[in-house]
Short mmCIF file of C-alpha atoms and ligand atoms in Angstrom, two decimals:
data_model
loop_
_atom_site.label_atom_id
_atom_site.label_comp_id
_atom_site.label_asym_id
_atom_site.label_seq_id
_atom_site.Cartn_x
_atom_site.Cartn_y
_atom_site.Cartn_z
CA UNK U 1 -118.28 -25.04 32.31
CA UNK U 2 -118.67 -21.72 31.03
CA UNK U 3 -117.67 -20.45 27.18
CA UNK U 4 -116.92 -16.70 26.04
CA UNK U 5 -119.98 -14.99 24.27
CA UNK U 6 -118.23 -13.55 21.74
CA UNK U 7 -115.76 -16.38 20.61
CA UNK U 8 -117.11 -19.10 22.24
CA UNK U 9 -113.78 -20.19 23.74
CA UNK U 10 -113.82 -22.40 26.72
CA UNK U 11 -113.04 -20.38 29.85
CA UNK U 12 -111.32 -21.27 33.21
CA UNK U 13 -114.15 -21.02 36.10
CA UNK U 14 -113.66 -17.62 38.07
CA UNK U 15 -112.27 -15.81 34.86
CA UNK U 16 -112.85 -12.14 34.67
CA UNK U 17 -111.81 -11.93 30.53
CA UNK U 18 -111.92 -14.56 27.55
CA UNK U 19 -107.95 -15.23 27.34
CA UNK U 20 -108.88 -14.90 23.54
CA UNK U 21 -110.62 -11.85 22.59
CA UNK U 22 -110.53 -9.98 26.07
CA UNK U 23 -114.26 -10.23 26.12
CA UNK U 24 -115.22 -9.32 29.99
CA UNK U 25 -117.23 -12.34 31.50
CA UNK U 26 -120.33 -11.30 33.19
CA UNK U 27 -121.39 -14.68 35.08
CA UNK U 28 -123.83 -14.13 38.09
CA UNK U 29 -123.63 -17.58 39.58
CA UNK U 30 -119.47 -17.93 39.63
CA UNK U 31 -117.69 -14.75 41.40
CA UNK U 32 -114.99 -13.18 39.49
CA UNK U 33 -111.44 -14.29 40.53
CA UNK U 34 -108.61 -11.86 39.75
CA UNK U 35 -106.04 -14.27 41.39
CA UNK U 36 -107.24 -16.96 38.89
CA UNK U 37 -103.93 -17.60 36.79
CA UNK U 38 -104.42 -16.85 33.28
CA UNK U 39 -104.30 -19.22 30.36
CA UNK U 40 -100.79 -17.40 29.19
CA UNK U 41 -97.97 -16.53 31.11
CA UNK U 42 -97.51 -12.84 31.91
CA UNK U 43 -94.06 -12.81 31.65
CA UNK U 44 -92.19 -13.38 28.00
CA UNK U 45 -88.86 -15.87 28.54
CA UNK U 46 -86.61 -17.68 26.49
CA UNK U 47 -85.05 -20.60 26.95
CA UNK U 48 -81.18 -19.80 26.99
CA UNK U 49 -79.55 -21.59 23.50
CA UNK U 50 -77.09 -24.57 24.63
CA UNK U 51 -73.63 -23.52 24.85
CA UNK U 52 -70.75 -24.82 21.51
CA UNK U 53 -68.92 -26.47 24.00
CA UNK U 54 -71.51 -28.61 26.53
CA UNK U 55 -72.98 -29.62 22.61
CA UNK U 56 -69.47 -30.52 21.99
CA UNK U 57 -68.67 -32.11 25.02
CA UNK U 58 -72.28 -33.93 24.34
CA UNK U 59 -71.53 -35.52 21.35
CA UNK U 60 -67.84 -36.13 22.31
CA UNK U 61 -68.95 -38.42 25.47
CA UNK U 62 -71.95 -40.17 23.47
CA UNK U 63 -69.07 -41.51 20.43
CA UNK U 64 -67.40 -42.49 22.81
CA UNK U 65 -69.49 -44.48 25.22
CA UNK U 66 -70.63 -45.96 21.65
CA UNK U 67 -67.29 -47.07 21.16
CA UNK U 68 -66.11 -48.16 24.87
CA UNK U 69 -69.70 -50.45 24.74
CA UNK U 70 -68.63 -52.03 21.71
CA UNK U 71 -65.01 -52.52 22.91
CA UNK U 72 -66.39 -54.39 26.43
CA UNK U 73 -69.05 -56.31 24.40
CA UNK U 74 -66.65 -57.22 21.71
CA UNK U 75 -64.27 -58.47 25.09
CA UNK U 76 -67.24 -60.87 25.65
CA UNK U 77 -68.69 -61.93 22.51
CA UNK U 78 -66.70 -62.91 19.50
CA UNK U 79 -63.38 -61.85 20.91
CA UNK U 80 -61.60 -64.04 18.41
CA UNK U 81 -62.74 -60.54 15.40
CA UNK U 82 -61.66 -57.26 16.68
CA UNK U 83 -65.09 -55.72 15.15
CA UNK U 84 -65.49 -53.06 17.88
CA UNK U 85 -62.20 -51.54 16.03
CA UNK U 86 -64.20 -50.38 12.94
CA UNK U 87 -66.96 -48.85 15.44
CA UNK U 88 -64.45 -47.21 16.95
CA UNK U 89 -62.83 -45.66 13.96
CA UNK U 90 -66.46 -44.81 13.11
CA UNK U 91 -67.15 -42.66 15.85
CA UNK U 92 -63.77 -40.93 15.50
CA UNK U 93 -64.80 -40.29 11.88
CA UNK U 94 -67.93 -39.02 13.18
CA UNK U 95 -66.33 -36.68 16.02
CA UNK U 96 -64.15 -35.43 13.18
CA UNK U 97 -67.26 -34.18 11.00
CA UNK U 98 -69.37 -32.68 14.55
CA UNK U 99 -67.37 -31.85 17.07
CA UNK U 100 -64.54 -29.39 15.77
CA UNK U 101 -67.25 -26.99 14.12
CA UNK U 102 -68.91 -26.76 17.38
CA UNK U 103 -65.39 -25.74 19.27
CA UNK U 104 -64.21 -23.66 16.70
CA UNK U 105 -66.34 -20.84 15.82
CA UNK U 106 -66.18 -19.38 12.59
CA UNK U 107 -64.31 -22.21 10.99
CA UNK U 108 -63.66 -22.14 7.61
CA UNK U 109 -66.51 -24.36 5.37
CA UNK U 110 -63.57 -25.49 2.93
CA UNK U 111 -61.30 -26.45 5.76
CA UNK U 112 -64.31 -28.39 7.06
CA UNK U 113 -64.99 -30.15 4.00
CA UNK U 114 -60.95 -31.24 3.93
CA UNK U 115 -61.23 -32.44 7.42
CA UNK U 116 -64.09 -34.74 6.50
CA UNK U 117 -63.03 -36.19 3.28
CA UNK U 118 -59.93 -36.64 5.15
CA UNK U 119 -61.69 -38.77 7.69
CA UNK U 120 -63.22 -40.60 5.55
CA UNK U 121 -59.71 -41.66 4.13
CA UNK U 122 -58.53 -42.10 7.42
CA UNK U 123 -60.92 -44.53 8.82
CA UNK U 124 -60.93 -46.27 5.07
CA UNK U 125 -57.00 -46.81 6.03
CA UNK U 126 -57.97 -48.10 9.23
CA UNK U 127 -60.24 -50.70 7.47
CA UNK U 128 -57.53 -51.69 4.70
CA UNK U 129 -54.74 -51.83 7.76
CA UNK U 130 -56.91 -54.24 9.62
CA UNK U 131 -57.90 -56.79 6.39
CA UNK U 132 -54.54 -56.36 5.61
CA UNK U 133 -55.27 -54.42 2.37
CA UNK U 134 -52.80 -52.07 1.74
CA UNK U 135 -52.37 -52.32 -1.92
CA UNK U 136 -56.08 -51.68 -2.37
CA UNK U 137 -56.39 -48.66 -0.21
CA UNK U 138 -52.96 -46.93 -1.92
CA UNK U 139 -53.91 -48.36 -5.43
CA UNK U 140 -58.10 -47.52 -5.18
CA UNK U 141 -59.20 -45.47 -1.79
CA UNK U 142 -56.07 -43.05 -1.54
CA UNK U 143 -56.56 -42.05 -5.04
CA UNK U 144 -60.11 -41.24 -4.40
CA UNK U 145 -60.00 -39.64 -1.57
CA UNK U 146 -57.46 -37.39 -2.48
CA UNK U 147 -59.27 -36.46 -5.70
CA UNK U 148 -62.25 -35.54 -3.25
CA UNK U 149 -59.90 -33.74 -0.88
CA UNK U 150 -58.97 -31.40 -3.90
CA UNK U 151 -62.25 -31.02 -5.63
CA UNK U 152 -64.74 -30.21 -3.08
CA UNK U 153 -62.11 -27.35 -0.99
CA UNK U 154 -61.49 -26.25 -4.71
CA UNK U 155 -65.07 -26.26 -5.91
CA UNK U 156 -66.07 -24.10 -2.64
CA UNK U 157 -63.51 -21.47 -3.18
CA UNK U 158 -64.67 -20.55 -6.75
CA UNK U 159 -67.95 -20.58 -5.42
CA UNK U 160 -67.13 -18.48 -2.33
CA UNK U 161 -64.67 -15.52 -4.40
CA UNK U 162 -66.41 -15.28 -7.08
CA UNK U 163 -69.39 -15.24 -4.91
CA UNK U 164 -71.10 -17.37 -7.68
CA UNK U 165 -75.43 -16.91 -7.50
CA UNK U 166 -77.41 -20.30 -6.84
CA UNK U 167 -77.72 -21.57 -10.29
CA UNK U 168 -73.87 -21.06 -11.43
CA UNK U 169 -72.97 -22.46 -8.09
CA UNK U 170 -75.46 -25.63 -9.02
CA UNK U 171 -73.55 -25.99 -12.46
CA UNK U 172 -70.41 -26.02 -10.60
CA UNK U 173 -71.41 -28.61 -8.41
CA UNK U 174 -73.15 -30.69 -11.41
CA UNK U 175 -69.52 -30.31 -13.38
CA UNK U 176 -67.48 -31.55 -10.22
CA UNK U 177 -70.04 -34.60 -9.89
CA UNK U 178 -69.26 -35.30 -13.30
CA UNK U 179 -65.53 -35.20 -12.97
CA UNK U 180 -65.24 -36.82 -9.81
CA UNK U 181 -67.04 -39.78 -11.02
CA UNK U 182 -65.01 -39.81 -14.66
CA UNK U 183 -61.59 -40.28 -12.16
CA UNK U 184 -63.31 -42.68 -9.87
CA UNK U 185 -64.04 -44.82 -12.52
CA UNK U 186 -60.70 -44.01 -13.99
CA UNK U 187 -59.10 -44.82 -10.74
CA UNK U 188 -61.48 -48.46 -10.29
CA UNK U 189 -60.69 -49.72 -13.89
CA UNK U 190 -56.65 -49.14 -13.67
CA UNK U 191 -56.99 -50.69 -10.63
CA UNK U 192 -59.45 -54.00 -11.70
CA UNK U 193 -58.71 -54.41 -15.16
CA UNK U 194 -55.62 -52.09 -15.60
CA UNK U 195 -57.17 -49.66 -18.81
CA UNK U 196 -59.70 -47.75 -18.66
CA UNK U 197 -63.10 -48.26 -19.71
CA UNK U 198 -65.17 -45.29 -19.37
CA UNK U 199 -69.23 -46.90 -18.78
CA UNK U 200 -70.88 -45.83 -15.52
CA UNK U 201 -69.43 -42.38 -14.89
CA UNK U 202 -69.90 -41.21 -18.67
CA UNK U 203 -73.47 -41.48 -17.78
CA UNK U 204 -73.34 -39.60 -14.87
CA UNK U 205 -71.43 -37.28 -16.42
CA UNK U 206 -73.97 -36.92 -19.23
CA UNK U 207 -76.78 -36.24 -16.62
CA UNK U 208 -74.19 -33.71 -15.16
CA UNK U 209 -74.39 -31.72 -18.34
CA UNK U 210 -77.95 -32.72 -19.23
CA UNK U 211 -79.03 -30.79 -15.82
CA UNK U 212 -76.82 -28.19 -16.55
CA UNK U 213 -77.77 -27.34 -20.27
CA UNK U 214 -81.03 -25.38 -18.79
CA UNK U 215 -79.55 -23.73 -15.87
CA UNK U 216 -77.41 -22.02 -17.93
CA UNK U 217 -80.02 -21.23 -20.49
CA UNK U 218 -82.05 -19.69 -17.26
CA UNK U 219 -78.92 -18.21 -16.93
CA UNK U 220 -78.43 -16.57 -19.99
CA UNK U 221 -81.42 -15.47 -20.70
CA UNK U 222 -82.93 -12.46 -18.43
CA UNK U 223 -86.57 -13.27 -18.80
CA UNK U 224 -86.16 -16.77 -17.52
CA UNK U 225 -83.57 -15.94 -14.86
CA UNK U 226 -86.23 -13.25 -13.31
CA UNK U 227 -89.08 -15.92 -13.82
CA UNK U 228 -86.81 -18.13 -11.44
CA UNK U 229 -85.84 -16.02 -9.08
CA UNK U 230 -89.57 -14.97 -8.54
CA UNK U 231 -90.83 -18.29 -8.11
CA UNK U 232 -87.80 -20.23 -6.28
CA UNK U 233 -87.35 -16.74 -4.08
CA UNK U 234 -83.85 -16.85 -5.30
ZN1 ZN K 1 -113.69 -14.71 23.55
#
């Protein structure tokens, strides 16, 4: 085994140059070997990137194996509880959220968002259709969801026109934490106890404006906002 003067790399017997530094190898007892590959490939070539559509069709075939298994093992084993239904509903939810960005290019991020929350509410229906809870999902999860289905499209088209910089776009998203949890627990208490008591989400909403007090300070003042921006690469 032979090593390169100069760098001292380890070198392939018959090499004519360290792969390394390009030192020439000057061994009298081995004769040089042009034909000896190299220790790097010549050539430079990239692996072509995996088409939208075979990563669509992909995922689409793994859900759904998931969710034919669980059907045909739920046929065997504890037939007497459809359980395999909430899998499946799962994996529809799931192929709602993945798939349709990968097919449609360019799709819109708020449109997105929508047709996730409104998955979410959809399976959630499923659930409260098979427990045979109706009045919970109108009264508690419709509620909800459609609260989310308004904020977060609504939240990401301020952001997006008034193309908002990272630290107003974090207060934004701080303030609609803060709100969305005040009308979930709105929502929960005029469903459980029928008034409303505000506990939890007031102190989520404090921590909302508590972490938002000294972004927009950084905000405000120039000093600190070029300090940020420096260090965060903003
Ligand atoms: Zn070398």
């Amino acid at each position: 085994m032979s090593y390169c003067v100069n760098c001292g790399v380890e070198l392939n017997p018959g090499a004519i140059a360290c792969p390394l530094c390009s030192t020439p190898v000057v061994n009298p007892n081995c004769h040089p070997d042009a034909a000896e590959p190299g220790f790097f490939p010549s050539r430079k070539e990239e692996v072509a990137p995996v088409s939208r559509r075979e990563a669509a069709l992909l995922l689409s075939s793994m859900l759904l194996s998931v969710a034919i298994c669980c059907g045909l093992l739920n046929l065997v084993f504890y037939s007497h509880i459809w359980w395999s239904f909430f899998i499946g509903g799962a994996m529809a939810m799931l192929w709602v959220w993945f798939v349709p960005p990968l097919l449609i290019k360019g799709m819109f991020i708020w449109v997105r968002l929508t047709l996730d929350v409104l998955a979410v509410g959809a399976y959630v229906c499923l659930i409260a259709v098979a427990l045979d809870g109706m009045d919970w999902f109108l009264a508690l999860a419709l509620p909800i969801n459609v609260a989310a289905v308004v904020i977060i499209p609504v939240l990401y088209w301020i952001i997006r026109t008034r193309r908002c910089s990272l630290l107003v776009s974090a207060v934004l998203v701080l303030m609609a934490i803060g709100l969305f949890s005040m009308l979930t627990e709105y929502i929960c208490d005029r469903y459980l106890i029928g008034e409303w008591t505000p506990g939890w989400a007031l102190v989520v909403l404090a921590s909302c404006v508590g972490l938002s007090i000294p972004l927009i300070i950084v905000r405000r003042v120039p000093s600190l906002r070029e300090e940020a921006r420096r260090r965060f690469h903003m």
